Amino acid sequence: MRLRLLLVDDDAGLCEMLGTYLQAEGFAATAVGDGRAGVAAALSGHYDAVILDIMMPSLNGLDALREIRRHSDIPVIMLTARGDNLDRVVGLEMGADDYVPKPYDPRELVARVRAVLRRQPVIRNAARPQQYAVRGLVLTPGTRKVLWRGVQVDLTASEFNVLEALLRAGGAVVSKDDLSLQALGRRREPYDRSLDVHISNIRQKLQGSDGAAFGIETVRGVGYRIAGAG
């Protein structure tokens, strides 16, 4: 069965070209030309992932992403203007799984989509336990569910992959380069803040109202590790 992608972009010519390319790559692609219609389609349950442009009529891409994230954890890849780092960071902070700067190579976009949709980590040789349980956190790879102090936490696909990769390391430090390959399915680019933003989002979601938080430590100049998991 083909994976179903939703393209939300008001550039009809670009959508037609990209849709044809995606079809040739084995995807089923549907294009929507404005943000409000894109939100409705994304929440319909008919799609496996959304490719969402920032600059949209009636509802811009960031506002559309906010609406989608209120109701769904469907993977979302943002299309941003090249060099506009603020939009990229804001999009990631709001729950986007990845971004691709415009103009883009369709091959790169397809690679990013496949990486986000990949449910198995890039490094598949390590056995995946049925469950990780560390200091009040329970992560179940098979169902992709996370419980923090008994309450289910909604993570995006990329956030889940980042957290699982850190738990798999068992308290060892995971470099940013390795974490990007394992969790995001791509090499980390210079000055790429994607991982930092995903980690920040995870930390916010794994913090109780009493201030207690699940510990993800930053090892300056190297990467991240789970505190007390060894």
mmCIF file of C-alpha atoms in Angstrom:
data_model
loop_
_atom_site.group_PDB
_atom_site.id
_atom_site.type_symbol
_atom_site.label_atom_id
_atom_site.label_comp_id
_atom_site.label_asym_id
_atom_site.label_seq_id
_atom_site.Cartn_x
_atom_site.Cartn_y
_atom_site.Cartn_z
ATOM 1 C CA MET A 1 0.000 0.000 0.000
ATOM 2 C CA ARG A 2 1.354 3.411 -0.958
ATOM 3 C CA LEU A 3 2.061 5.924 1.787
ATOM 4 C CA ARG A 4 -0.235 8.915 1.458
ATOM 5 C CA LEU A 5 1.253 12.412 1.533
ATOM 6 C CA LEU A 6 -0.623 15.695 1.829
ATOM 7 C CA LEU A 7 1.005 18.712 0.113
ATOM 8 C CA VAL A 8 -0.173 22.057 1.485
ATOM 9 C CA ASP A 9 1.175 24.802 -0.780
ATOM 10 C CA ASP A 10 -0.480 27.536 -2.837
ATOM 11 C CA ASP A 11 2.020 27.135 -5.700
ATOM 12 C CA ALA A 12 -0.055 24.951 -8.049
ATOM 13 C CA GLY A 13 2.761 24.447 -10.536
ATOM 14 C CA LEU A 14 5.170 23.320 -7.851
ATOM 15 C CA CYS A 15 2.573 20.969 -6.358
ATOM 16 C CA GLU A 16 1.939 19.392 -9.753
ATOM 17 C CA MET A 17 5.645 18.850 -10.356
ATOM 18 C CA LEU A 18 6.273 17.537 -6.859
ATOM 19 C CA GLY A 19 3.180 15.341 -6.949
ATOM 20 C CA THR A 20 4.372 13.690 -10.151
ATOM 21 C CA TYR A 21 7.806 13.091 -8.623
ATOM 22 C CA LEU A 22 6.325 11.642 -5.429
ATOM 23 C CA GLN A 23 4.094 9.319 -7.431
ATOM 24 C CA ALA A 24 7.166 8.043 -9.272
ATOM 25 C CA GLU A 25 8.847 7.457 -5.902
ATOM 26 C CA GLY A 26 5.979 5.262 -4.741
ATOM 27 C CA PHE A 27 3.881 7.733 -2.753
ATOM 28 C CA ALA A 28 0.252 8.748 -3.228
ATOM 29 C CA ALA A 29 0.203 12.563 -3.115
ATOM 30 C CA THR A 30 -2.694 15.011 -2.781
ATOM 31 C CA ALA A 31 -2.275 18.806 -3.006
ATOM 32 C CA VAL A 32 -4.277 21.450 -1.120
ATOM 33 C CA GLY A 33 -3.859 25.140 -1.918
ATOM 34 C CA ASP A 34 -4.557 26.972 1.346
ATOM 35 C CA GLY A 35 -3.866 26.603 5.043
ATOM 36 C CA ARG A 36 -7.384 26.114 6.371
ATOM 37 C CA ALA A 37 -8.177 23.375 3.872
ATOM 38 C CA GLY A 38 -4.789 21.872 4.658
ATOM 39 C CA VAL A 39 -5.585 21.638 8.383
ATOM 40 C CA ALA A 40 -8.915 19.949 7.661
ATOM 41 C CA ALA A 41 -7.269 17.454 5.326
ATOM 42 C CA ALA A 42 -4.394 16.755 7.733
ATOM 43 C CA LEU A 43 -6.879 15.946 10.496
ATOM 44 C CA SER A 44 -9.048 13.742 8.272
ATOM 45 C CA GLY A 45 -7.026 10.617 9.058
ATOM 46 C CA HIS A 46 -6.477 9.941 5.362
ATOM 47 C CA TYR A 47 -2.763 10.792 5.241
ATOM 48 C CA ASP A 48 0.497 9.445 6.635
ATOM 49 C CA ALA A 49 2.427 12.739 6.574
ATOM 50 C CA VAL A 50 2.051 16.408 5.675
ATOM 51 C CA ILE A 51 4.389 18.637 3.656
ATOM 52 C CA LEU A 52 3.428 22.159 4.735
ATOM 53 C CA ASP A 53 4.598 25.467 3.263
ATOM 54 C CA ILE A 54 5.131 28.408 5.628
ATOM 55 C CA MET A 55 3.765 31.085 3.281
ATOM 56 C CA MET A 56 0.087 30.229 2.777
ATOM 57 C CA PRO A 57 -3.120 32.177 2.078
ATOM 58 C CA SER A 58 -5.975 32.339 4.637
ATOM 59 C CA LEU A 59 -3.861 30.611 7.287
ATOM 60 C CA ASN A 60 -0.069 30.601 7.237
ATOM 61 C CA GLY A 61 1.937 27.447 7.707
ATOM 62 C CA LEU A 62 2.889 28.087 11.341
ATOM 63 C CA ASP A 63 -0.723 28.732 12.350
ATOM 64 C CA ALA A 64 -1.788 25.664 10.389
ATOM 65 C CA LEU A 65 0.861 23.617 12.205
ATOM 66 C CA ARG A 66 -0.422 24.912 15.550
ATOM 67 C CA GLU A 67 -3.943 23.772 14.683
ATOM 68 C CA ILE A 68 -2.740 20.372 13.497
ATOM 69 C CA ARG A 69 -0.699 19.801 16.665
ATOM 70 C CA ARG A 70 -3.715 20.534 18.865
ATOM 71 C CA HIS A 71 -5.364 17.399 17.559
ATOM 72 C CA SER A 72 -2.795 15.148 15.873
ATOM 73 C CA ASP A 73 0.814 13.930 15.959
ATOM 74 C CA ILE A 74 0.878 13.235 12.214
ATOM 75 C CA PRO A 75 4.414 13.811 10.866
ATOM 76 C CA VAL A 76 4.820 17.323 9.409
ATOM 77 C CA ILE A 77 7.700 18.530 7.231
ATOM 78 C CA MET A 78 7.817 22.317 6.835
ATOM 79 C CA LEU A 79 8.901 24.112 3.658
ATOM 80 C CA THR A 80 10.741 27.292 4.635
ATOM 81 C CA ALA A 81 12.454 30.132 2.806
ATOM 82 C CA ARG A 82 16.168 29.452 2.402
ATOM 83 C CA GLY A 83 18.156 31.301 5.043
ATOM 84 C CA ASP A 84 15.131 32.019 7.250
ATOM 85 C CA ASN A 85 16.411 30.336 10.393
ATOM 86 C CA LEU A 86 13.747 31.926 12.602
ATOM 87 C CA ASP A 87 10.893 30.190 10.768
ATOM 88 C CA ARG A 88 12.745 26.885 10.957
ATOM 89 C CA VAL A 89 13.338 27.108 14.704
ATOM 90 C CA VAL A 90 9.794 28.308 15.419
ATOM 91 C CA GLY A 91 8.359 25.500 13.302
ATOM 92 C CA LEU A 92 10.392 22.880 15.157
ATOM 93 C CA GLU A 93 9.440 24.380 18.515
ATOM 94 C CA MET A 94 5.786 24.167 17.526
ATOM 95 C CA GLY A 95 6.084 20.472 16.718
ATOM 96 C CA ALA A 96 7.266 20.144 13.115
ATOM 97 C CA ASP A 97 9.278 16.972 12.591
ATOM 98 C CA ASP A 98 11.668 18.437 10.042
ATOM 99 C CA TYR A 99 12.063 21.252 7.520
ATOM 100 C CA VAL A 100 13.350 21.656 3.984
ATOM 101 C CA PRO A 101 14.435 25.089 2.679
ATOM 102 C CA LYS A 102 13.009 26.352 -0.627
ATOM 103 C CA PRO A 103 14.021 26.071 -3.395
ATOM 104 C CA TYR A 104 14.746 22.416 -2.750
ATOM 105 C CA ASP A 105 15.845 19.304 -4.573
ATOM 106 C CA PRO A 106 12.865 16.879 -4.688
ATOM 107 C CA ARG A 107 15.278 14.050 -3.904
ATOM 108 C CA GLU A 108 16.191 15.725 -0.618
ATOM 109 C CA LEU A 109 12.537 16.261 0.256
ATOM 110 C CA VAL A 110 11.730 12.592 -0.423
ATOM 111 C CA ALA A 111 14.710 11.546 1.711
ATOM 112 C CA ARG A 112 13.482 13.738 4.573
ATOM 113 C CA VAL A 113 9.939 12.370 4.267
ATOM 114 C CA ARG A 114 11.182 8.791 4.338
ATOM 115 C CA ALA A 115 13.382 9.521 7.339
ATOM 116 C CA VAL A 116 10.462 11.014 9.274
ATOM 117 C CA LEU A 117 8.166 8.133 8.340
ATOM 118 C CA ARG A 118 10.721 5.497 9.226
ATOM 119 C CA ARG A 119 9.492 3.806 12.367
ATOM 120 C CA GLN A 120 12.644 1.766 12.891
ATOM 121 C CA PRO A 121 15.874 3.537 13.823
ATOM 122 C CA VAL A 122 18.532 3.858 11.144
ATOM 123 C CA ILE A 123 20.812 1.559 13.139
ATOM 124 C CA ARG A 124 18.755 -1.643 13.176
ATOM 125 C CA ASN A 125 21.291 -4.140 14.470
ATOM 126 C CA ALA A 126 20.646 -3.381 18.132
ATOM 127 C CA ALA A 127 17.786 -5.371 19.615
ATOM 128 C CA ARG A 128 14.837 -3.241 20.652
ATOM 129 C CA PRO A 129 13.379 -4.194 24.027
ATOM 130 C CA GLN A 130 9.633 -4.320 24.432
ATOM 131 C CA GLN A 131 9.817 -1.391 26.803
ATOM 132 C CA TYR A 132 12.174 1.150 28.344
ATOM 133 C CA ALA A 133 11.446 2.160 31.946
ATOM 134 C CA VAL A 134 13.604 4.813 33.598
ATOM 135 C CA ARG A 135 12.686 6.941 36.631
ATOM 136 C CA GLY A 136 8.965 7.294 35.986
ATOM 137 C CA LEU A 137 9.267 7.227 32.205
ATOM 138 C CA VAL A 138 7.965 4.260 30.196
ATOM 139 C CA LEU A 139 8.543 4.168 26.429
ATOM 140 C CA THR A 140 7.115 1.317 24.348
ATOM 141 C CA PRO A 141 8.674 1.073 20.852
ATOM 142 C CA GLY A 142 6.055 -1.306 19.453
ATOM 143 C CA THR A 143 3.128 1.028 20.088
ATOM 144 C CA ARG A 144 5.211 4.233 20.069
ATOM 145 C CA LYS A 145 3.667 5.332 23.349
ATOM 146 C CA VAL A 146 5.307 7.285 26.143
ATOM 147 C CA LEU A 147 4.098 7.464 29.740
ATOM 148 C CA TRP A 148 5.558 9.975 32.167
ATOM 149 C CA ARG A 149 4.557 9.374 35.786
ATOM 150 C CA GLY A 150 1.580 7.358 34.576
ATOM 151 C CA VAL A 151 0.284 9.956 32.101
ATOM 152 C CA GLN A 152 0.548 9.486 28.344
ATOM 153 C CA VAL A 153 2.691 12.104 26.603
ATOM 154 C CA ASP A 154 2.140 13.010 22.961
ATOM 155 C CA LEU A 155 5.441 13.264 21.104
ATOM 156 C CA THR A 156 5.963 13.940 17.428
ATOM 157 C CA ALA A 157 7.562 11.176 15.354
ATOM 158 C CA SER A 158 10.971 12.847 15.527
ATOM 159 C CA GLU A 159 10.725 13.566 19.263
ATOM 160 C CA PHE A 160 9.878 9.917 19.906
ATOM 161 C CA ASN A 161 12.852 8.748 17.824
ATOM 162 C CA VAL A 162 15.221 11.111 19.654
ATOM 163 C CA LEU A 163 14.021 9.945 23.063
ATOM 164 C CA GLU A 164 14.198 6.272 22.087
ATOM 165 C CA ALA A 165 17.741 6.671 20.750
ATOM 166 C CA LEU A 166 18.853 8.244 24.040
ATOM 167 C CA LEU A 167 17.176 5.520 26.102
ATOM 168 C CA ARG A 168 18.761 2.852 23.908
ATOM 169 C CA ALA A 169 22.182 4.269 24.817
ATOM 170 C CA GLY A 170 21.551 3.333 28.468
ATOM 171 C CA GLY A 171 22.970 6.492 29.992
ATOM 172 C CA ALA A 172 25.944 6.808 27.640
ATOM 173 C CA VAL A 173 26.496 10.081 25.843
ATOM 174 C CA VAL A 174 25.123 10.150 22.289
ATOM 175 C CA SER A 175 26.817 12.675 20.028
ATOM 176 C CA LYS A 176 24.677 15.060 18.032
ATOM 177 C CA ASP A 177 25.967 13.557 14.796
ATOM 178 C CA ASP A 178 25.003 10.017 15.854
ATOM 179 C CA LEU A 179 21.676 11.169 17.262
ATOM 180 C CA SER A 180 20.775 12.900 14.014
ATOM 181 C CA LEU A 181 21.557 9.739 12.029
ATOM 182 C CA GLN A 182 19.701 7.431 14.405
ATOM 183 C CA ALA A 183 16.638 9.557 15.144
ATOM 184 C CA LEU A 184 16.217 11.862 12.138
ATOM 185 C CA GLY A 185 17.720 9.635 9.470
ATOM 186 C CA ARG A 186 20.116 12.250 8.118
ATOM 187 C CA ARG A 187 23.538 13.738 8.685
ATOM 188 C CA ARG A 188 23.633 16.806 10.876
ATOM 189 C CA GLU A 189 24.476 19.969 8.986
ATOM 190 C CA PRO A 190 26.680 22.757 10.378
ATOM 191 C CA TYR A 191 24.677 25.126 12.595
ATOM 192 C CA ASP A 192 21.645 22.797 12.415
ATOM 193 C CA ARG A 193 19.577 23.357 15.583
ATOM 194 C CA SER A 194 16.941 20.706 14.889
ATOM 195 C CA LEU A 195 18.128 18.323 17.595
ATOM 196 C CA ASP A 196 18.426 21.091 20.179
ATOM 197 C CA VAL A 197 14.839 22.135 19.528
ATOM 198 C CA HIS A 198 13.525 18.556 19.646
ATOM 199 C CA ILE A 199 15.333 18.011 22.961
ATOM 200 C CA SER A 200 13.861 21.245 24.330
ATOM 201 C CA ASN A 201 10.371 20.136 23.324
ATOM 202 C CA ILE A 202 10.839 16.723 24.958
ATOM 203 C CA ARG A 203 12.051 18.338 28.172
ATOM 204 C CA GLN A 204 9.004 20.598 28.305
ATOM 205 C CA LYS A 205 6.628 17.687 27.742
ATOM 206 C CA LEU A 206 8.334 15.546 30.395
ATOM 207 C CA GLN A 207 7.971 18.048 33.215
ATOM 208 C CA GLY A 208 5.322 17.747 35.904
ATOM 209 C CA SER A 209 3.257 20.545 37.396
ATOM 210 C CA ASP A 210 5.310 20.199 40.594
ATOM 211 C CA GLY A 211 8.469 21.017 38.673
ATOM 212 C CA ALA A 212 9.774 17.444 38.627
ATOM 213 C CA ALA A 213 11.293 16.662 35.240
ATOM 214 C CA PHE A 214 12.765 13.690 33.439
ATOM 215 C CA GLY A 215 16.481 14.306 33.109
ATOM 216 C CA ILE A 216 18.090 14.710 29.709
ATOM 217 C CA GLU A 217 21.575 16.085 30.241
ATOM 218 C CA THR A 218 23.457 18.251 27.776
ATOM 219 C CA VAL A 219 27.132 17.310 27.481
ATOM 220 C CA ARG A 220 28.627 20.514 26.179
ATOM 221 C CA GLY A 221 30.355 20.175 22.843
ATOM 222 C CA VAL A 222 29.394 16.513 22.482
ATOM 223 C CA GLY A 223 25.704 15.630 22.714
ATOM 224 C CA TYR A 224 23.104 14.331 25.155
ATOM 225 C CA ARG A 225 22.465 11.515 27.606
ATOM 226 C CA ILE A 226 19.710 10.272 29.905
ATOM 227 C CA ALA A 227 20.507 11.139 33.526
ATOM 228 C CA GLY A 228 20.569 8.161 35.880
ATOM 229 C CA ALA A 229 19.898 5.565 33.185
ATOM 230 C CA GLY A 230 23.109 3.628 33.542
#
